[in-house]
PDB file of C-alpha atoms in Angstrom:
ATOM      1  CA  UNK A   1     251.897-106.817 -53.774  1.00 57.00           C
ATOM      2  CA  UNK A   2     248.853-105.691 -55.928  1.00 66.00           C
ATOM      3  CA  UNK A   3     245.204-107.655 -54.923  1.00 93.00           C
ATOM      4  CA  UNK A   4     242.394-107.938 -53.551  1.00 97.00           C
ATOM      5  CA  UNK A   5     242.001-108.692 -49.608  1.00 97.00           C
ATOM      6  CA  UNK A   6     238.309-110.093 -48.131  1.00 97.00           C
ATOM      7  CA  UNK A   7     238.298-110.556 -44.598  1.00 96.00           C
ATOM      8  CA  UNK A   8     237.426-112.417 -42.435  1.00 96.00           C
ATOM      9  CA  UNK A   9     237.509-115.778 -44.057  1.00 96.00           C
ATOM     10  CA  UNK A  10     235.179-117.301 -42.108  1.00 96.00           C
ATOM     11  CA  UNK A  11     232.470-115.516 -39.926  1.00 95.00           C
ATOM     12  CA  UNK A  12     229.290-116.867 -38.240  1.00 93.00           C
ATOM     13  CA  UNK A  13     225.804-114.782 -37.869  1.00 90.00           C
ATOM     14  CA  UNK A  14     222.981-115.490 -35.086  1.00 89.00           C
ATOM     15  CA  UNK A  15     219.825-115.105 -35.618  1.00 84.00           C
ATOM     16  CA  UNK A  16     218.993-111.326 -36.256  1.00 87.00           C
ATOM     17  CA  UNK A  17     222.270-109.772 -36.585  1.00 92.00           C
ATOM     18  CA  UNK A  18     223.527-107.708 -39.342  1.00 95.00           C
ATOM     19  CA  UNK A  19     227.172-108.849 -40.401  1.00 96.00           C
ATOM     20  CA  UNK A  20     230.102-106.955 -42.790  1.00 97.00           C
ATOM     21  CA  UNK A  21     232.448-108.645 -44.884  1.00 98.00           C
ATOM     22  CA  UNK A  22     235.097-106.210 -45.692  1.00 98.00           C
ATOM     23  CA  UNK A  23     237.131-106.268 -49.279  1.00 98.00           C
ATOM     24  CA  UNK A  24     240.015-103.706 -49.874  1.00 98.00           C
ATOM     25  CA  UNK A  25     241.594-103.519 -52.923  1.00 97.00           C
ATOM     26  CA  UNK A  26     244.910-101.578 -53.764  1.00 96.00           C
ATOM     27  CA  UNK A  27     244.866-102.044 -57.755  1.00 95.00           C
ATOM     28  CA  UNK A  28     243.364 -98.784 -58.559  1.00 94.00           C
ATOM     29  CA  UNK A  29     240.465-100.682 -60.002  1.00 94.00           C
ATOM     30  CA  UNK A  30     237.014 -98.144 -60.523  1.00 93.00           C
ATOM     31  CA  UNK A  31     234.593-101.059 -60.286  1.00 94.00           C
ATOM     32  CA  UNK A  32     234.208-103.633 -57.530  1.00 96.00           C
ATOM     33  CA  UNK A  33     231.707-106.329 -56.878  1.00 96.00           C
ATOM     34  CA  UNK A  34     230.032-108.718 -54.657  1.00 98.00           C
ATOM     35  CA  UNK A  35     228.602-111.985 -55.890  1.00 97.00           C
ATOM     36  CA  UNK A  36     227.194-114.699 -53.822  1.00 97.00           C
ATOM     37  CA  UNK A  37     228.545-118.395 -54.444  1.00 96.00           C
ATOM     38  CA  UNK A  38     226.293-121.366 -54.074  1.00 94.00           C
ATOM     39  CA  UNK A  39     226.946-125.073 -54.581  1.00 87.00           C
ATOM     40  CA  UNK A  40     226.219-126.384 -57.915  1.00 82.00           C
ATOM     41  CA  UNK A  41     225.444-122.346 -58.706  1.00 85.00           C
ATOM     42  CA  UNK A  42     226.770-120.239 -60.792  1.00 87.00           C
ATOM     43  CA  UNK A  43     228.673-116.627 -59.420  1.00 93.00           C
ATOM     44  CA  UNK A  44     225.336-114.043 -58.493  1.00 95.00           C
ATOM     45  CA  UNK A  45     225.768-110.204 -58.562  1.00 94.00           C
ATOM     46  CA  UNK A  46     224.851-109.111 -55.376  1.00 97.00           C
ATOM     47  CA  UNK A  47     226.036-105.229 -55.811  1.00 97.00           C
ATOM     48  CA  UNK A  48     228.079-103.312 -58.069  1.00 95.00           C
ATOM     49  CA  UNK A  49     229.726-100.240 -58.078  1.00 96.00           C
ATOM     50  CA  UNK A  50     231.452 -98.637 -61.225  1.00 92.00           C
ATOM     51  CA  UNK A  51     232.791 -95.554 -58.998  1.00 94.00           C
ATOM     52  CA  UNK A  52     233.354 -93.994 -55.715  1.00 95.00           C
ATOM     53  CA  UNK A  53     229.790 -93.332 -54.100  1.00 95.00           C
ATOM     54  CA  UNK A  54     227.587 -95.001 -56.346  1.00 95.00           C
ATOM     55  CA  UNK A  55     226.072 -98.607 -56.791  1.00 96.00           C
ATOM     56  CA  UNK A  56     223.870-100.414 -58.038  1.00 94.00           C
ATOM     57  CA  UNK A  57     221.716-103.636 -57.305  1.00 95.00           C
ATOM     58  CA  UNK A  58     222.767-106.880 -58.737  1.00 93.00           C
ATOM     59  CA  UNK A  59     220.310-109.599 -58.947  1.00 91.00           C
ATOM     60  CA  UNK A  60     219.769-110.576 -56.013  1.00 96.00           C
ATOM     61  CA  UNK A  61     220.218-107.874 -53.559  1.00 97.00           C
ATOM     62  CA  UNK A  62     217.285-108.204 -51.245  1.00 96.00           C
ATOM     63  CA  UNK A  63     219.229-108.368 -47.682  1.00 96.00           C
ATOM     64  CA  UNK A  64     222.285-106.862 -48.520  1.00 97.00           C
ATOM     65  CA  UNK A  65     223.425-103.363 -48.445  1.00 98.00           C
ATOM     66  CA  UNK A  66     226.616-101.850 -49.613  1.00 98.00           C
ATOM     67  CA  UNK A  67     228.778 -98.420 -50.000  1.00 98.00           C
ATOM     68  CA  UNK A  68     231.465 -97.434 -51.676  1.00 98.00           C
ATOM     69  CA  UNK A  69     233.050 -93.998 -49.623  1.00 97.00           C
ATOM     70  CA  UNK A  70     236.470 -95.012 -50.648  1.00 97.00           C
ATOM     71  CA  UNK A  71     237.589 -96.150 -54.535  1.00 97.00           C
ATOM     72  CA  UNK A  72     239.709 -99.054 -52.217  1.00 97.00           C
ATOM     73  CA  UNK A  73     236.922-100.212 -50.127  1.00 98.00           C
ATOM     74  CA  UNK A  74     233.485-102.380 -50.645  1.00 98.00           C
ATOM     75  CA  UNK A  75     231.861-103.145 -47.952  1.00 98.00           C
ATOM     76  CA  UNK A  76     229.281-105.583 -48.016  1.00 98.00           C
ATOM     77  CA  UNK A  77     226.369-106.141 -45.167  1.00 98.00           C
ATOM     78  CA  UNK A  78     224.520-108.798 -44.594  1.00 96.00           C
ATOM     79  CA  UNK A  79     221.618-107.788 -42.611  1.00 95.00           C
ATOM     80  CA  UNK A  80     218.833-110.383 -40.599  1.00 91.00           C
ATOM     81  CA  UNK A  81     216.230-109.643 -44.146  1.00 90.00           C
ATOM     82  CA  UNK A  82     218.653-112.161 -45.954  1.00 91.00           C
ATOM     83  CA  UNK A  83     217.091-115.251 -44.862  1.00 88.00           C
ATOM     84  CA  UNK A  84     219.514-117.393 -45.833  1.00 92.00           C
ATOM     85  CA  UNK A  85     222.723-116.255 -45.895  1.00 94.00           C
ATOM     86  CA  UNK A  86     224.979-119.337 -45.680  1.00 95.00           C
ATOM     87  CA  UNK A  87     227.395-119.136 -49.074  1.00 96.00           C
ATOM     88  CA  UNK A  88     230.705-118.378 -50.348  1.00 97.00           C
ATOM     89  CA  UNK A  89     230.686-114.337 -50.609  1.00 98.00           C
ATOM     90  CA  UNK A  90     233.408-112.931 -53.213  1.00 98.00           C
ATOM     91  CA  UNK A  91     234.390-109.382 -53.826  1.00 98.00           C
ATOM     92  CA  UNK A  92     235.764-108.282 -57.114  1.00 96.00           C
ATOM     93  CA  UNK A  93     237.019-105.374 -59.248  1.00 96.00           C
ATOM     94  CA  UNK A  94     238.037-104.151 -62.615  1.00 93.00           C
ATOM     95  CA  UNK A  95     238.983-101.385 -64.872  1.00 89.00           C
ATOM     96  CA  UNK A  96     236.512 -99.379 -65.960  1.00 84.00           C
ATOM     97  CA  UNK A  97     238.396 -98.881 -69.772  1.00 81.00           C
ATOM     98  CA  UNK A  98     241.271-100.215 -71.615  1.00 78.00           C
ATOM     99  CA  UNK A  99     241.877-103.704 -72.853  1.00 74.00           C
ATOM    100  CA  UNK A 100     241.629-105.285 -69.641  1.00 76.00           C
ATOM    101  CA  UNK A 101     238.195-103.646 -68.709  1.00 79.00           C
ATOM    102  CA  UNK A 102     236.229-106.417 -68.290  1.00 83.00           C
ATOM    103  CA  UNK A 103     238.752-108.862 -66.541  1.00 92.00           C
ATOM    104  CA  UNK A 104     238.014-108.899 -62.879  1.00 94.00           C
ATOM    105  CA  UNK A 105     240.246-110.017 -60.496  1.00 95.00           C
ATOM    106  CA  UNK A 106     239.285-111.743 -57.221  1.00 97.00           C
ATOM    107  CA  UNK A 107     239.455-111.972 -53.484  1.00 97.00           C
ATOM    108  CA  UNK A 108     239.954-115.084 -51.615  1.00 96.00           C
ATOM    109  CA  UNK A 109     236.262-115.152 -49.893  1.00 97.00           C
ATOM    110  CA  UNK A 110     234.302-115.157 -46.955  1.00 97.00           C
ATOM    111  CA  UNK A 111     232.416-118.016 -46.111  1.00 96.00           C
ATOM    112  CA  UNK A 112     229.586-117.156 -44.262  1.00 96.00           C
ATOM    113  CA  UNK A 113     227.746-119.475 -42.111  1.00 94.00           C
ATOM    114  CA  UNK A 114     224.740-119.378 -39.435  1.00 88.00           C
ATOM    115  CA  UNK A 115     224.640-119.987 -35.883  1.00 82.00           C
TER     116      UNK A 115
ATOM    117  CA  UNK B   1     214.522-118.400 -70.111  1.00 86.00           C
ATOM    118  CA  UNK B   2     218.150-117.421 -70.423  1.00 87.00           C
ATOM    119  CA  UNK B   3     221.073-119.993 -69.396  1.00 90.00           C
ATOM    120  CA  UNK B   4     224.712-120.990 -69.483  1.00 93.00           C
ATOM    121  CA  UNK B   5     225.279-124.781 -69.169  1.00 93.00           C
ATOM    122  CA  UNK B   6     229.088-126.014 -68.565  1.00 93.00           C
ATOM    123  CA  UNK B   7     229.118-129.741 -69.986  1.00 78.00           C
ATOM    124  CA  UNK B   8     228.936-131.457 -66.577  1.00 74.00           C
ATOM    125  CA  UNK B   9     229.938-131.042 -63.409  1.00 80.00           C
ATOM    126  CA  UNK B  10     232.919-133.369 -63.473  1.00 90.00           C
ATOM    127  CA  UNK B  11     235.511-134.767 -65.768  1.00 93.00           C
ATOM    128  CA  UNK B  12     237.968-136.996 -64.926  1.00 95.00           C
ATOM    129  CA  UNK B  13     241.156-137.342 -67.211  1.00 96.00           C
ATOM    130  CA  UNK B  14     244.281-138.734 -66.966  1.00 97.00           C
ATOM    131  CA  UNK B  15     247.871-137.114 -67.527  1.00 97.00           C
ATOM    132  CA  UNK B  16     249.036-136.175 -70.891  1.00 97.00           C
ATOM    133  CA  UNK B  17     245.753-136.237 -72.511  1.00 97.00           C
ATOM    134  CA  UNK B  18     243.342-133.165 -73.869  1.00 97.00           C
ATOM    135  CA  UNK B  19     240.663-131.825 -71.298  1.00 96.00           C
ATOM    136  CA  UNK B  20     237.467-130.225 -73.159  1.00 97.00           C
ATOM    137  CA  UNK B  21     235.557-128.194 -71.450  1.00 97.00           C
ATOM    138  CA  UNK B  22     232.114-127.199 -72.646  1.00 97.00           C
ATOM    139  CA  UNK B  23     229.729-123.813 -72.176  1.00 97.00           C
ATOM    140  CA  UNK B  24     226.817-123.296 -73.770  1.00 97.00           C
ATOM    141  CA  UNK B  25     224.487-120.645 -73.441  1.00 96.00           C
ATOM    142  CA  UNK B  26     220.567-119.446 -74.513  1.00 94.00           C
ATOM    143  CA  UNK B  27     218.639-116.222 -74.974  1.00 93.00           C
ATOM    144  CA  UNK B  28     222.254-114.228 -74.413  1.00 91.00           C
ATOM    145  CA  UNK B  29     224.148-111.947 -76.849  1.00 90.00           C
ATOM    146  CA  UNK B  30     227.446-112.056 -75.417  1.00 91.00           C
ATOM    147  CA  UNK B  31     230.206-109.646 -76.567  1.00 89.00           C
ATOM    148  CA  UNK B  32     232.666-111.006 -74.988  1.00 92.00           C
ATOM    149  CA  UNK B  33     233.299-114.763 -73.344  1.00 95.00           C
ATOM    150  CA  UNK B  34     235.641-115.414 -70.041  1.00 96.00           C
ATOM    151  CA  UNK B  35     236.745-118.695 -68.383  1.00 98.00           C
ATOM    152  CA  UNK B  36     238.183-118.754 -64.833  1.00 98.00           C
ATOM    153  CA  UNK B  37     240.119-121.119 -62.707  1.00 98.00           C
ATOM    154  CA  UNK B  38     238.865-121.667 -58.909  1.00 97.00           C
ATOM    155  CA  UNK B  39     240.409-123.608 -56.875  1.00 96.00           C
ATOM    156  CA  UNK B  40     238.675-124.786 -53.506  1.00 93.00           C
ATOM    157  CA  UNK B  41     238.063-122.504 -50.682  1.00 92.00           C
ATOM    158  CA  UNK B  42     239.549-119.746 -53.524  1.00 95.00           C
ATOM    159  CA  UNK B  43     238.352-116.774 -55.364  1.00 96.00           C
ATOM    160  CA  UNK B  44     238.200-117.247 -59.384  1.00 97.00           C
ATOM    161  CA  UNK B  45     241.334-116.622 -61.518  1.00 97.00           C
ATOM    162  CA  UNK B  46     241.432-115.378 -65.079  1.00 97.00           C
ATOM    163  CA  UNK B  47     242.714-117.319 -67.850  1.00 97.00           C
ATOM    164  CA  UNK B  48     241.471-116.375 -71.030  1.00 96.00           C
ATOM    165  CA  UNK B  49     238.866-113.985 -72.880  1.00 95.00           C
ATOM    166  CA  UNK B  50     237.267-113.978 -76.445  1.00 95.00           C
ATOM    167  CA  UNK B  51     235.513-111.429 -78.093  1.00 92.00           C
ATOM    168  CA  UNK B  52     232.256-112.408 -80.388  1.00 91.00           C
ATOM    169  CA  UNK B  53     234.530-111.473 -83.246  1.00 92.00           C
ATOM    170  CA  UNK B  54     236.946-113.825 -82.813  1.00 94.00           C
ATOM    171  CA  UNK B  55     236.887-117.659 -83.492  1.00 91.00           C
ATOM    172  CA  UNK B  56     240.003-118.584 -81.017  1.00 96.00           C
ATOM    173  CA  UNK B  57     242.571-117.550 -78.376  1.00 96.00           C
ATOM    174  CA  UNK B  58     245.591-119.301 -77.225  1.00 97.00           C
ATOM    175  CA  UNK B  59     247.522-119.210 -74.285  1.00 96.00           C
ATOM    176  CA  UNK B  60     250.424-121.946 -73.524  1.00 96.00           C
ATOM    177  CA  UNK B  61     248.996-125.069 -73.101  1.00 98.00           C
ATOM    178  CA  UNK B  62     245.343-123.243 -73.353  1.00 98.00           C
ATOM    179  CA  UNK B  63     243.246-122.946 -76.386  1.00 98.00           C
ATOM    180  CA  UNK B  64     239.353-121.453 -76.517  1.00 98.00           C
ATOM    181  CA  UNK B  65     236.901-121.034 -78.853  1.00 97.00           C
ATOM    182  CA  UNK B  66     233.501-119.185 -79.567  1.00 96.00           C
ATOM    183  CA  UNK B  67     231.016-120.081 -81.959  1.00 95.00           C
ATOM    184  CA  UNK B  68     228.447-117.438 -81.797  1.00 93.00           C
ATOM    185  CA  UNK B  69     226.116-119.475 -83.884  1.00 94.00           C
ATOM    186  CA  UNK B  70     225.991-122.400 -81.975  1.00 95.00           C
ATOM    187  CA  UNK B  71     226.275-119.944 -79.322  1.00 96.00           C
ATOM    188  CA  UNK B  72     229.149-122.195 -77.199  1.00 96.00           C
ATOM    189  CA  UNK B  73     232.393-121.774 -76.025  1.00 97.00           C
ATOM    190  CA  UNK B  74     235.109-124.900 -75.791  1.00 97.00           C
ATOM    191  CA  UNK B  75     237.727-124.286 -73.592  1.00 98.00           C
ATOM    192  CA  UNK B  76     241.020-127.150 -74.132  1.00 98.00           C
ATOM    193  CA  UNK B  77     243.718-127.906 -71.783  1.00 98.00           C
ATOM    194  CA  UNK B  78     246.764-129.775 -73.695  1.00 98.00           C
ATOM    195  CA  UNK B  79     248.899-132.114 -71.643  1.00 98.00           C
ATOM    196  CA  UNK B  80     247.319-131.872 -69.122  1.00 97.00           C
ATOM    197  CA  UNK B  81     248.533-132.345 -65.598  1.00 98.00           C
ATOM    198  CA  UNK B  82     247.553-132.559 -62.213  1.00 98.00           C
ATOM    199  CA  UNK B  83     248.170-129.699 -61.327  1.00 98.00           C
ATOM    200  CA  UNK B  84     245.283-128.471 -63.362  1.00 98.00           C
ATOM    201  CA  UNK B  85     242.629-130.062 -61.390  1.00 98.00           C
ATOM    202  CA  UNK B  86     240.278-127.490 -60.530  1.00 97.00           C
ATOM    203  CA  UNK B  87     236.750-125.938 -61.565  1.00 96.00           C
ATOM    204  CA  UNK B  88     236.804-123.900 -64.372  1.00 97.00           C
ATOM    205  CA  UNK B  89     233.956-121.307 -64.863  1.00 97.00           C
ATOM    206  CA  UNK B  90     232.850-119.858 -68.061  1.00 96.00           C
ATOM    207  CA  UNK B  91     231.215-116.377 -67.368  1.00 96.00           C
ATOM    208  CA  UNK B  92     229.568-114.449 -70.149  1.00 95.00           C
ATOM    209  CA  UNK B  93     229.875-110.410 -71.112  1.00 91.00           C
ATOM    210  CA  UNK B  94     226.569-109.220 -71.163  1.00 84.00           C
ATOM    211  CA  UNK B  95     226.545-105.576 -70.926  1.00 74.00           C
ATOM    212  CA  UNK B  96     229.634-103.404 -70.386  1.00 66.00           C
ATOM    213  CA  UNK B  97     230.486-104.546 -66.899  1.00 66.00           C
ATOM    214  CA  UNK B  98     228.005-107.275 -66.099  1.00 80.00           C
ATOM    215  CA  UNK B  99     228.713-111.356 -66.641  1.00 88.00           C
ATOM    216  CA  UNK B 100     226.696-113.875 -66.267  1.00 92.00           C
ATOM    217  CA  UNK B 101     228.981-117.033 -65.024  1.00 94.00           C
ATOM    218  CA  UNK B 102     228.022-120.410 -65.364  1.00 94.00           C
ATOM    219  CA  UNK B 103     228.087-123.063 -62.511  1.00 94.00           C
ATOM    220  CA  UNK B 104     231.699-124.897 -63.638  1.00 95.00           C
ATOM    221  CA  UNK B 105     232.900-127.409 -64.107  1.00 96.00           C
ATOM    222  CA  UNK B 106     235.244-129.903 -61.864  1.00 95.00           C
ATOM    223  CA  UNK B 107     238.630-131.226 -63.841  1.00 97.00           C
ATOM    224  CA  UNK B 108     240.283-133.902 -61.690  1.00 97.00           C
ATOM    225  CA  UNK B 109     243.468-135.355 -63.728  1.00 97.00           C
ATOM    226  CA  UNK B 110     244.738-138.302 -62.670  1.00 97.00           C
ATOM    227  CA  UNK B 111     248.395-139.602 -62.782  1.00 94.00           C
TER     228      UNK B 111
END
Protein backbone atom coordinates (compact mmCIF):
# COMPACT_ATOMS: atom_id res chain seq x y z
CA UNK A 1 0.00 0.00 0.00
CA UNK A 2 1.73 3.07 -1.65
CA UNK A 3 1.84 6.54 0.83
CA UNK A 4 3.14 8.59 2.81
CA UNK A 5 3.64 7.76 6.73
CA UNK A 6 4.37 10.92 9.43
CA UNK A 7 4.86 9.80 12.78
CA UNK A 8 4.16 10.39 15.62
CA UNK A 9 0.80 12.00 15.40
CA UNK A 10 0.96 13.83 18.26
CA UNK A 11 4.22 14.83 20.18
CA UNK A 12 4.82 17.44 22.93
CA UNK A 13 8.21 19.68 23.29
CA UNK A 14 9.50 21.38 26.71
CA UNK A 15 11.05 24.20 26.82
CA UNK A 16 14.53 23.93 25.02
CA UNK A 17 14.40 20.68 23.39
CA UNK A 18 14.96 19.90 19.85
CA UNK A 19 12.15 17.47 18.48
CA UNK A 20 11.94 15.15 14.95
CA UNK A 21 8.95 14.40 13.16
CA UNK A 22 9.73 11.58 10.91
CA UNK A 23 7.91 11.11 7.24
CA UNK A 24 8.75 7.97 5.08
CA UNK A 25 7.47 7.63 1.91
CA UNK A 26 7.53 4.40 -0.34
CA UNK A 27 6.14 6.03 -3.74
CA UNK A 28 9.41 6.57 -5.33
CA UNK A 29 8.64 10.25 -5.25
CA UNK A 30 12.18 12.63 -5.87
CA UNK A 31 10.74 15.61 -4.00
CA UNK A 32 9.37 15.79 -0.48
CA UNK A 33 8.26 18.61 1.69
CA UNK A 34 7.45 20.06 4.97
CA UNK A 35 4.92 22.81 5.41
CA UNK A 36 3.68 24.18 8.61
CA UNK A 37 -0.27 24.43 9.12
CA UNK A 38 -1.79 27.23 11.08
CA UNK A 39 -5.42 28.04 11.86
CA UNK A 40 -7.09 30.31 9.52
CA UNK A 41 -3.45 29.96 7.48
CA UNK A 42 -2.71 28.86 4.52
CA UNK A 43 -0.04 25.53 3.96
CA UNK A 44 3.87 27.27 4.60
CA UNK A 45 7.00 25.67 3.00
CA UNK A 46 9.14 24.97 5.67
CA UNK A 47 11.90 22.83 3.55
CA UNK A 48 12.12 21.24 0.33
CA UNK A 49 14.09 18.80 -1.20
CA UNK A 50 13.95 17.90 -5.03
CA UNK A 51 16.62 14.93 -4.49
CA UNK A 52 18.56 12.75 -2.25
CA UNK A 53 21.06 15.07 -0.23
CA UNK A 54 19.99 18.34 -1.11
CA UNK A 55 17.39 21.00 0.19
CA UNK A 56 16.44 23.96 0.25
CA UNK A 57 14.75 26.63 2.61
CA UNK A 58 11.12 27.28 2.29
CA UNK A 59 9.76 30.39 3.69
CA UNK A 60 9.88 30.12 6.81
CA UNK A 61 12.65 27.97 7.91
CA UNK A 62 14.20 29.81 10.79
CA UNK A 63 14.12 26.88 13.60
CA UNK A 64 13.92 24.02 11.58
CA UNK A 65 16.49 21.86 10.07
CA UNK A 66 16.15 18.99 7.72
CA UNK A 67 18.11 16.13 5.59
CA UNK A 68 17.39 14.06 3.10
CA UNK A 69 20.22 10.82 3.29
CA UNK A 70 17.62 8.53 1.96
CA UNK A 71 15.18 9.32 -1.36
CA UNK A 72 12.33 7.57 1.31
CA UNK A 73 13.04 9.64 4.27
CA UNK A 74 12.50 13.53 5.41
CA UNK A 75 13.20 14.23 8.49
CA UNK A 76 12.17 17.30 9.94
CA UNK A 77 13.64 19.00 13.38
CA UNK A 78 12.27 21.28 15.31
CA UNK A 79 14.88 22.77 17.39
CA UNK A 80 14.32 25.33 20.81
CA UNK A 81 15.18 28.64 17.94
CA UNK A 82 11.51 27.99 16.70
CA UNK A 83 9.76 29.97 19.20
CA UNK A 84 6.63 28.90 18.57
CA UNK A 85 6.23 25.74 17.34
CA UNK A 86 2.64 24.69 18.17
CA UNK A 87 0.93 23.74 14.49
CA UNK A 88 -0.14 21.06 12.29
CA UNK A 89 3.31 19.85 10.55
CA UNK A 90 2.72 17.95 7.06
CA UNK A 91 5.23 16.16 4.96
CA UNK A 92 4.77 15.79 1.27
CA UNK A 93 6.22 14.51 -2.02
CA UNK A 94 6.00 14.44 -5.74
CA UNK A 95 7.43 13.52 -9.02
CA UNK A 96 9.96 15.42 -10.17
CA UNK A 97 8.63 14.99 -14.22
CA UNK A 98 5.78 13.57 -16.04
CA UNK A 99 2.18 14.62 -15.99
CA UNK A 100 1.72 14.19 -12.45
CA UNK A 101 4.84 16.33 -11.44
CA UNK A 102 3.38 18.80 -9.57
CA UNK A 103 0.62 16.76 -7.67
CA UNK A 104 1.82 16.10 -4.19
CA UNK A 105 0.50 13.65 -2.15
CA UNK A 106 0.23 13.87 1.66
CA UNK A 107 0.90 12.45 5.06
CA UNK A 108 -1.54 12.35 7.79
CA UNK A 109 0.41 14.98 10.21
CA UNK A 110 1.98 15.64 13.31
CA UNK A 111 0.51 17.92 15.57
CA UNK A 112 2.93 19.45 17.56
CA UNK A 113 2.24 21.03 20.79
CA UNK A 114 4.28 22.67 23.85
CA UNK A 115 4.69 21.67 27.29
CA UNK B 1 1.77 42.33 -1.71
CA UNK B 2 0.99 38.95 -3.20
CA UNK B 3 -2.23 36.86 -1.99
CA UNK B 4 -4.67 34.04 -2.54
CA UNK B 5 -8.13 34.66 -0.97
CA UNK B 6 -10.67 31.51 -0.84
CA UNK B 7 -14.28 33.21 -0.73
CA UNK B 8 -14.83 32.70 3.01
CA UNK B 9 -14.10 30.55 5.47
CA UNK B 10 -17.41 28.72 5.59
CA UNK B 11 -20.31 27.73 3.46
CA UNK B 12 -23.08 26.01 4.48
CA UNK B 13 -25.32 24.15 1.82
CA UNK B 14 -27.80 21.79 1.84
CA UNK B 15 -28.06 18.32 -0.10
CA UNK B 16 -28.59 18.21 -3.74
CA UNK B 17 -27.65 21.68 -4.42
CA UNK B 18 -24.30 23.28 -6.23
CA UNK B 19 -21.34 24.26 -3.80
CA UNK B 20 -19.06 27.21 -5.33
CA UNK B 21 -16.05 27.60 -4.11
CA UNK B 22 -14.02 30.72 -4.77
CA UNK B 23 -9.94 31.54 -5.06
CA UNK B 24 -8.65 34.49 -6.01
CA UNK B 25 -5.27 35.55 -6.17
CA UNK B 26 -2.83 38.97 -6.67
CA UNK B 27 0.68 39.77 -7.85
CA UNK B 28 1.01 35.76 -8.92
CA UNK B 29 1.57 34.24 -12.40
CA UNK B 30 0.43 30.88 -11.84
CA UNK B 31 1.06 28.10 -14.41
CA UNK B 32 -0.78 25.82 -13.05
CA UNK B 33 -3.89 25.89 -10.31
CA UNK B 34 -4.63 22.87 -7.64
CA UNK B 35 -7.53 22.37 -5.18
CA UNK B 36 -7.30 19.86 -2.31
CA UNK B 37 -9.65 18.17 0.04
CA UNK B 38 -8.63 18.07 3.95
CA UNK B 39 -10.47 16.62 6.14
CA UNK B 40 -9.90 17.31 10.01
CA UNK B 41 -6.95 16.08 11.84
CA UNK B 42 -5.90 14.91 7.91
CA UNK B 43 -3.27 15.65 5.42
CA UNK B 44 -4.63 17.39 2.02
CA UNK B 45 -5.96 15.21 -0.85
CA UNK B 46 -5.82 16.01 -4.54
CA UNK B 47 -8.75 16.51 -6.60
CA UNK B 48 -8.20 18.44 -9.52
CA UNK B 49 -5.48 20.61 -11.47
CA UNK B 50 -5.69 23.29 -14.31
CA UNK B 51 -3.14 24.58 -16.34
CA UNK B 52 -3.18 28.58 -17.28
CA UNK B 53 -4.05 27.31 -20.72
CA UNK B 54 -7.02 25.81 -20.01
CA UNK B 55 -10.50 27.35 -19.18
CA UNK B 56 -12.01 24.04 -17.33
CA UNK B 57 -11.54 20.50 -15.93
CA UNK B 58 -14.06 18.02 -14.94
CA UNK B 59 -14.06 15.24 -12.78
CA UNK B 60 -17.49 13.32 -11.75
CA UNK B 61 -19.48 15.43 -9.87
CA UNK B 62 -16.40 18.12 -9.93
CA UNK B 63 -16.01 20.95 -12.29
CA UNK B 64 -13.09 23.92 -12.06
CA UNK B 65 -12.27 26.77 -13.75
CA UNK B 66 -9.39 29.40 -14.30
CA UNK B 67 -9.71 32.72 -15.54
CA UNK B 68 -6.28 34.05 -15.79
CA UNK B 69 -7.58 37.50 -16.36
CA UNK B 70 -9.58 37.88 -13.52
CA UNK B 71 -6.90 35.87 -12.13
CA UNK B 72 -9.55 33.33 -10.04
CA UNK B 73 -10.27 29.93 -9.89
CA UNK B 74 -14.09 28.49 -9.14
CA UNK B 75 -14.12 25.21 -8.00
CA UNK B 76 -18.15 23.45 -8.18
CA UNK B 77 -19.36 20.49 -6.41
CA UNK B 78 -22.77 19.13 -8.13
CA UNK B 79 -25.19 17.28 -5.91
CA UNK B 80 -23.68 17.68 -3.37
CA UNK B 81 -23.72 15.50 -0.30
CA UNK B 82 -22.63 15.21 3.04
CA UNK B 83 -20.19 13.42 2.63
CA UNK B 84 -18.40 16.28 1.01
CA UNK B 85 -18.16 18.40 3.99
CA UNK B 86 -14.70 19.31 4.34
CA UNK B 87 -12.11 22.27 3.65
CA UNK B 88 -11.07 22.57 0.35
CA UNK B 89 -7.73 24.39 -0.40
CA UNK B 90 -6.80 26.04 -3.56
CA UNK B 91 -2.90 26.09 -3.86
CA UNK B 92 -1.23 27.90 -6.70
CA UNK B 93 1.91 26.67 -9.14
CA UNK B 94 4.34 29.19 -8.87
CA UNK B 95 7.58 27.94 -10.01
CA UNK B 96 8.28 24.34 -11.06
CA UNK B 97 7.80 22.71 -7.69
CA UNK B 98 6.69 25.48 -5.38
CA UNK B 99 2.71 26.38 -4.51
CA UNK B 100 1.47 28.83 -2.76
CA UNK B 101 -1.93 27.41 -0.99
CA UNK B 102 -4.54 29.47 0.18
CA UNK B 103 -6.16 29.25 3.72
CA UNK B 104 -9.57 27.09 2.56
CA UNK B 105 -12.39 27.03 2.80
CA UNK B 106 -14.99 24.98 5.21
CA UNK B 107 -18.08 23.16 3.14
CA UNK B 108 -20.57 21.81 5.69
CA UNK B 109 -23.70 20.23 3.67
CA UNK B 110 -26.54 19.70 5.43
CA UNK B 111 -29.25 16.96 4.97
Amino acid sequence: DGGITQSPKYLFRKEGQNVTLSCEQNLNHDAMYWYRQDPGQGLRLIYYSQIVNDFQKGDIAEGYSVSREKKESFPLTVTSAQKNPTAFYLCASSQTGGRAKNIQYFGAGTRLSVL
Amino acid sequence: SQKIEQNSEALNIQEGKTATLTCNYTNYSPAYLQWYRQDPGRGPVFLLLIRENEKEKRKERLKVTFDTTLKQSLFHITASQPADSATYLCALGVNNNDMRFGAGTRLTVKP
